[in-house]
PDB file of C-alpha atoms in Angstrom:
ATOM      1  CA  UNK Q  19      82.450  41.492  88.381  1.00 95.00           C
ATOM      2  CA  UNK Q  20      85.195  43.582  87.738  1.00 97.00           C
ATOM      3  CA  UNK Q  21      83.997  46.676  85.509  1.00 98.00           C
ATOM      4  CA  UNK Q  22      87.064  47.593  82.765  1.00 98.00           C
ATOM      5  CA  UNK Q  23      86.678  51.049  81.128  1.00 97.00           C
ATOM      6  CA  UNK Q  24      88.823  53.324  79.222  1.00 96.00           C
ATOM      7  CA  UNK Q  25      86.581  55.927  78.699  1.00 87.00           C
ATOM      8  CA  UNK Q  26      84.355  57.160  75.331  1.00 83.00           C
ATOM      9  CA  UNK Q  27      87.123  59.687  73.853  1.00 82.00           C
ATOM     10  CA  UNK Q  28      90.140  57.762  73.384  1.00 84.00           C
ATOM     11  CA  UNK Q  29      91.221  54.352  72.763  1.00 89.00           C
ATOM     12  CA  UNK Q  30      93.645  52.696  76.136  1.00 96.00           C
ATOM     13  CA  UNK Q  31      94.960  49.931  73.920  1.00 97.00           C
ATOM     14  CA  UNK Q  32      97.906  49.247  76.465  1.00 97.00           C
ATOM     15  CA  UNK Q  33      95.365  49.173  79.324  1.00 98.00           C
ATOM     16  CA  UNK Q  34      93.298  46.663  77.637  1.00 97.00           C
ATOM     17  CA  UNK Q  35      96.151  44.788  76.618  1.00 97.00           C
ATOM     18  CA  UNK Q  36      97.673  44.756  79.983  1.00 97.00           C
ATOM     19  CA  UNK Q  37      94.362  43.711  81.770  1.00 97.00           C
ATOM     20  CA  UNK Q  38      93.647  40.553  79.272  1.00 96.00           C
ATOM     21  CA  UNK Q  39      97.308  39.284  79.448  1.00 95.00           C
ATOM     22  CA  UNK Q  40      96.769  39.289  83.229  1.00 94.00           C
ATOM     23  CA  UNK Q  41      93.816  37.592  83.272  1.00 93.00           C
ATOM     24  CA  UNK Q  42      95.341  34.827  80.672  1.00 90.00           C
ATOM     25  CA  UNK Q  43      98.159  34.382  83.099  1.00 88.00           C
ATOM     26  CA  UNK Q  44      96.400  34.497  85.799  1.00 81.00           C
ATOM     27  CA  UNK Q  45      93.112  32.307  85.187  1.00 70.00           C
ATOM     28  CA  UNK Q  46      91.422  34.793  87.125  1.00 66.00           C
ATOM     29  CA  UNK Q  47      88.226  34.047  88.493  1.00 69.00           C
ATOM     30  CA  UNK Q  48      86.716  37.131  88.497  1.00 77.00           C
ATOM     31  CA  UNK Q  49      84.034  38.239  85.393  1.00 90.00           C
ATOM     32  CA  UNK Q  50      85.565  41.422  83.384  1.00 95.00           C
ATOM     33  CA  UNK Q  51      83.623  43.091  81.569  1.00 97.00           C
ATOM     34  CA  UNK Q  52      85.022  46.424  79.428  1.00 97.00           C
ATOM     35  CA  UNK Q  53      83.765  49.122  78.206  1.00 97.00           C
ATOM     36  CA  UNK Q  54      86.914  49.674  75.434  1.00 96.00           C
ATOM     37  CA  UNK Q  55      85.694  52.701  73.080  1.00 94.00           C
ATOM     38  CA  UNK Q  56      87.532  52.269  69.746  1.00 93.00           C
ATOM     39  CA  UNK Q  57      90.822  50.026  71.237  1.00 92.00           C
ATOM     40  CA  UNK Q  58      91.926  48.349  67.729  1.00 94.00           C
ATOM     41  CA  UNK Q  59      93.091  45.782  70.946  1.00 96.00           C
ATOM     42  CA  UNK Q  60      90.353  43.213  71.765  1.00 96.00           C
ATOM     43  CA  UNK Q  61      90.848  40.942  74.577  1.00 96.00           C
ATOM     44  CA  UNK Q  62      90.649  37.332  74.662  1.00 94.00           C
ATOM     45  CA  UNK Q  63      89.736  36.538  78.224  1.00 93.00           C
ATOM     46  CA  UNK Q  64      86.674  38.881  78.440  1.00 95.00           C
ATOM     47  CA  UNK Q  65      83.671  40.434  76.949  1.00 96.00           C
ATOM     48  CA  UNK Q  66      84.224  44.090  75.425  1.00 96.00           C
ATOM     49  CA  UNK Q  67      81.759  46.514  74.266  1.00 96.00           C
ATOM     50  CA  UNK Q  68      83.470  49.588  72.795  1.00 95.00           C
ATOM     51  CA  UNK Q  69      80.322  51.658  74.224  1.00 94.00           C
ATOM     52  CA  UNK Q  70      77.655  51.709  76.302  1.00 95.00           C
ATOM     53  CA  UNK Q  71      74.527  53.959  76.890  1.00 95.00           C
ATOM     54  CA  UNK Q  72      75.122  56.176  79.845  1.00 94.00           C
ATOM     55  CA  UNK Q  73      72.260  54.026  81.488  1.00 96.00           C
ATOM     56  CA  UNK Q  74      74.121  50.709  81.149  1.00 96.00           C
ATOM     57  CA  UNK Q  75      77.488  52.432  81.995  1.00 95.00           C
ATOM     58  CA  UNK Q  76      75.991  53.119  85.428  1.00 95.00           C
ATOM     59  CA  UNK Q  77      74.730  49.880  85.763  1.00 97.00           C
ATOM     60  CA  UNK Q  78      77.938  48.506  85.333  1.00 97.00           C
ATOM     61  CA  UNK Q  79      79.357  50.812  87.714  1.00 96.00           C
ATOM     62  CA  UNK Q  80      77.047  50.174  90.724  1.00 96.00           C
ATOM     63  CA  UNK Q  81      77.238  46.281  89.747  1.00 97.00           C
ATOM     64  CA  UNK Q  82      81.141  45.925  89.688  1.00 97.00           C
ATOM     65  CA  UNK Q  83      83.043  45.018  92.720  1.00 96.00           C
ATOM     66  CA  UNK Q  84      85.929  47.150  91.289  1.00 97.00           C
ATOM     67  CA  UNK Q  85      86.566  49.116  88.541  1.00 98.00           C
ATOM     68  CA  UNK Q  86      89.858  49.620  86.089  1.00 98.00           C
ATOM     69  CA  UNK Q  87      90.396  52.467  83.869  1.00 98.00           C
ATOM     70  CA  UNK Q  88      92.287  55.355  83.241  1.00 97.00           C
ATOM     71  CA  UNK Q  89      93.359  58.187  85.285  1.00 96.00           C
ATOM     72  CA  UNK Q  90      90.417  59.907  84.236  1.00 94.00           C
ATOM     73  CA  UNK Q  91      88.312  62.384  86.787  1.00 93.00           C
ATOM     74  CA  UNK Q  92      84.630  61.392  85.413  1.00 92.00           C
ATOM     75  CA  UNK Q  93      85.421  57.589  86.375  1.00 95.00           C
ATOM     76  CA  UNK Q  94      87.403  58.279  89.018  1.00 95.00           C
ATOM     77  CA  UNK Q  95      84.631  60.568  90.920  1.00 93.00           C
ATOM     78  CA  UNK Q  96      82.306  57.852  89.571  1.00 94.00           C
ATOM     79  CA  UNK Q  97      84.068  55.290  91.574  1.00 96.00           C
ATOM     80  CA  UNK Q  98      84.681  57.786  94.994  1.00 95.00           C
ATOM     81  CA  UNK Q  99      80.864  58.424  95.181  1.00 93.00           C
ATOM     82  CA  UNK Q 100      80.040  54.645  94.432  1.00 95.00           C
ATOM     83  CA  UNK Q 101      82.911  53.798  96.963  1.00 95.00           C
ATOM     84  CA  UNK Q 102      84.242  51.130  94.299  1.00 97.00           C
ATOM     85  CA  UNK Q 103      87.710  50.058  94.514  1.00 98.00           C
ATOM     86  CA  UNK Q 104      89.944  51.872  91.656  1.00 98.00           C
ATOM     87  CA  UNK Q 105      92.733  50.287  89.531  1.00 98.00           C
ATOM     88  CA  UNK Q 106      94.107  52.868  87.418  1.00 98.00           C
ATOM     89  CA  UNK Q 107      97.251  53.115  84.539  1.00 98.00           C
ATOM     90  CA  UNK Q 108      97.286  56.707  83.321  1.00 97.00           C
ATOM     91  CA  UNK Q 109      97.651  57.287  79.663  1.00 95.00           C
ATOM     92  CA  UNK Q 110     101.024  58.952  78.875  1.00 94.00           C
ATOM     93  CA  UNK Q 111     102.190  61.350  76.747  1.00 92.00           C
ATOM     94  CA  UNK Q 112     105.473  59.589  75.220  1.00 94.00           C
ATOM     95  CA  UNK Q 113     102.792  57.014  74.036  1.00 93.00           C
ATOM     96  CA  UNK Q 114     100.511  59.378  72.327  1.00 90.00           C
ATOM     97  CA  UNK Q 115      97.434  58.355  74.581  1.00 91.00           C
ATOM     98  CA  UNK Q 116      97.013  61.851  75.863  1.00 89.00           C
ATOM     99  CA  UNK Q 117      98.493  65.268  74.875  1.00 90.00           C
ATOM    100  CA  UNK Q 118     100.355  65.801  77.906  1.00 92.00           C
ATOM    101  CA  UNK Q 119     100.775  63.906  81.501  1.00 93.00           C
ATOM    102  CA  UNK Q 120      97.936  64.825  83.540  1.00 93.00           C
ATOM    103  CA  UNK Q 121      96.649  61.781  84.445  1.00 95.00           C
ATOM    104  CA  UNK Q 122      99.875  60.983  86.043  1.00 95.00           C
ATOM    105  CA  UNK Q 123      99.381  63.969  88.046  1.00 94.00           C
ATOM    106  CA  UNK Q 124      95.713  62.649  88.952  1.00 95.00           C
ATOM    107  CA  UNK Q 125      96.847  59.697  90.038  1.00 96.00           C
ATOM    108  CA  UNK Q 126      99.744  59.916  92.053  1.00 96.00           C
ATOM    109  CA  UNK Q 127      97.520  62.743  94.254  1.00 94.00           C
ATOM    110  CA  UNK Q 128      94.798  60.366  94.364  1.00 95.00           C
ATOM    111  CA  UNK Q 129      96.758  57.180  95.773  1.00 97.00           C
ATOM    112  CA  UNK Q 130      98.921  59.654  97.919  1.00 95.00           C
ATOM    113  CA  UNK Q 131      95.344  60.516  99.561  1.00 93.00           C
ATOM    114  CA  UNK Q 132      94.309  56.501  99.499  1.00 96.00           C
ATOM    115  CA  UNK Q 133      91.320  56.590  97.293  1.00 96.00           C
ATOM    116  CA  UNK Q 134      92.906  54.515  94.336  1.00 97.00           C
ATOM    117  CA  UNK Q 135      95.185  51.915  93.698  1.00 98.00           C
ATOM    118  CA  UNK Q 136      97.575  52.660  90.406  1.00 98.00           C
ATOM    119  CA  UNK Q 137      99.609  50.377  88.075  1.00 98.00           C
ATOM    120  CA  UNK Q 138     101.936  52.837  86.368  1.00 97.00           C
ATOM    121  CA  UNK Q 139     102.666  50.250  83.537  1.00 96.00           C
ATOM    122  CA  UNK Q 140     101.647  47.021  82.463  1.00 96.00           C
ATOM    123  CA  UNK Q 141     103.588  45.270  84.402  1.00 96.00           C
ATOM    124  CA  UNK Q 142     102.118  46.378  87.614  1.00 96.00           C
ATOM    125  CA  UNK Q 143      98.711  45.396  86.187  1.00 96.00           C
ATOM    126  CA  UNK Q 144      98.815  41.859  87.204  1.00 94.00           C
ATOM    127  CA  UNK Q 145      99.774  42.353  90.807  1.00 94.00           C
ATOM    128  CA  UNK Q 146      97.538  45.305  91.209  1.00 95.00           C
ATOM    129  CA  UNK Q 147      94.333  43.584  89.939  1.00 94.00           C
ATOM    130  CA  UNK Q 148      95.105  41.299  93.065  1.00 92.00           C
ATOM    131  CA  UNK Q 149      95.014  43.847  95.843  1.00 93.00           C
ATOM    132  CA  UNK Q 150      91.657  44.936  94.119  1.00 93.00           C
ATOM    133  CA  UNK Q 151      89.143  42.817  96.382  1.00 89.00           C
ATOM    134  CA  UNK Q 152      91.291  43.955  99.843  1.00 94.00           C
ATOM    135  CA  UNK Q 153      91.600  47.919  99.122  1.00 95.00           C
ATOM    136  CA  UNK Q 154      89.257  50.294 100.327  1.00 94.00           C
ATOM    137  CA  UNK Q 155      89.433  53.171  99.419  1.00 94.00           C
ATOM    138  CA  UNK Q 156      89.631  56.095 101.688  1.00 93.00           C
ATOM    139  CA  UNK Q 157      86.838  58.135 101.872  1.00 88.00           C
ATOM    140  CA  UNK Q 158      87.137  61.572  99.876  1.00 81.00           C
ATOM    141  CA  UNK Q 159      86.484  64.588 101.889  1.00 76.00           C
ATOM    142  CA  UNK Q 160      85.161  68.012  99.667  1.00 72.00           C
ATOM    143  CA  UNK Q 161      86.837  70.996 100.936  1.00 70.00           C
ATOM    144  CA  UNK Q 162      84.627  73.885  99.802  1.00 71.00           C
ATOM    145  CA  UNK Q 163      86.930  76.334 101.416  1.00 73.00           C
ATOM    146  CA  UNK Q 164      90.121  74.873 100.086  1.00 70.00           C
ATOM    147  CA  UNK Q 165      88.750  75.758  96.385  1.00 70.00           C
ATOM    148  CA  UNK Q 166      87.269  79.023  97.555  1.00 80.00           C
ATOM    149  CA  UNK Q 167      90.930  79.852  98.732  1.00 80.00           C
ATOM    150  CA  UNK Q 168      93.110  78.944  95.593  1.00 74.00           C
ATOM    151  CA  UNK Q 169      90.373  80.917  94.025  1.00 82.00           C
ATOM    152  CA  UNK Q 170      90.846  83.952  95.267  1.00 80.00           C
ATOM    153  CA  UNK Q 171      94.321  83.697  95.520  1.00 80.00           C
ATOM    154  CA  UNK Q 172      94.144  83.305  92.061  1.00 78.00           C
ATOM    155  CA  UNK Q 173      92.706  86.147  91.122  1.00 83.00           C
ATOM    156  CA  UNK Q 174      94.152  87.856  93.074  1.00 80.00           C
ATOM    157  CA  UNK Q 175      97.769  87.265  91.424  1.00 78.00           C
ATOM    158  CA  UNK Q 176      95.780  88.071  88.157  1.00 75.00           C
ATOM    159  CA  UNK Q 177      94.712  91.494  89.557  1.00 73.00           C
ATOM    160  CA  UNK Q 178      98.096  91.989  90.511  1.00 69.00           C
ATOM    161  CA  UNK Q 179      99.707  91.576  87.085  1.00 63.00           C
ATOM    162  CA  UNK Q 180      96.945  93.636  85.409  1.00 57.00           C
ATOM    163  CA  UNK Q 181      98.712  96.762  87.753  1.00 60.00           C
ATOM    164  CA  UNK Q 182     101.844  96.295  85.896  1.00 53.00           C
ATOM    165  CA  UNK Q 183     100.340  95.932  82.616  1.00 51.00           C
TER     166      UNK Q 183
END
């Protein structure tokens, strides 16, 4: 099963959408279910909810043989630590979906490092859902030092200011 979520904030219309039309095309096989939060969009080719309780969220995370959603770090990290397979489409700005382009940030770092795959418009969708069952994604490595470093470097720029102030 193939777990489609767009998150509890914000309808992903154009996710959903893109995800049902592929399937239609398609005929694919695989079960989708989504989790679509207030998408006016409903699909044809699966079952939606537009939420879930956190406890049947995770059970649909550690069921699915891959997830889809946005660009969003909570699924995202959800799908690292479950070692799921990750289709994403980032919400964009010049659609109104977010308030600037940060998810397109997210995911181009996260495929450049191999843990995701990413459609970056519907049109990908199709031929991304395919490469779904092959990808694995690379394993994510915490760098507790790396953080510590921007950090302090960090504030230390922001000590630095406060001199000339």
């Amino acid at each position: 099963m193939i777990f489609l979520t767009v998150g509890t904030q914000f309808p992903f219309d154009r996710l959903v959408r893109a995800v049902d039309q592929a399937v239609e095309r398609s005929g694919c096989a695989v079960e989708i279910f989504a989790q679509i939060a207030d998408s006016v969009y409903r699909p044809r080719s699966f079952d939606a909810v537009s939420y879930l309780q956190k406890d049947d969220f995770d059970k649909n995370m550690r069921e699915a043989s891959s997830i889809i959603s946005h660009a969003g770090m909570g699924t995202i990290t959800a799908a690292l630590e479950g070692k799921k397979p990750l289709l994403v489409m980032p919400r964009l700005r010049k659609y109104g979906e977010v308030v600037n382009d940060h998810q397109l940030a997210i995911a181009k770092k996260f495929e450049q490092l191999g843990h995701l795959v990413v459609a970056y418009n519907e049109q990908d969708v199709p031929d991304k859902i395919k490469t779904l069952d092959q990808f694995v994604p690379a394993e994510r490595k915490k760098s507790v030092d790396a953080v510590t470093q921007r950090i302090s470097s960090f504030i230390q720029q922001v000590m630095h200011i406060g001199e000339f102030a």
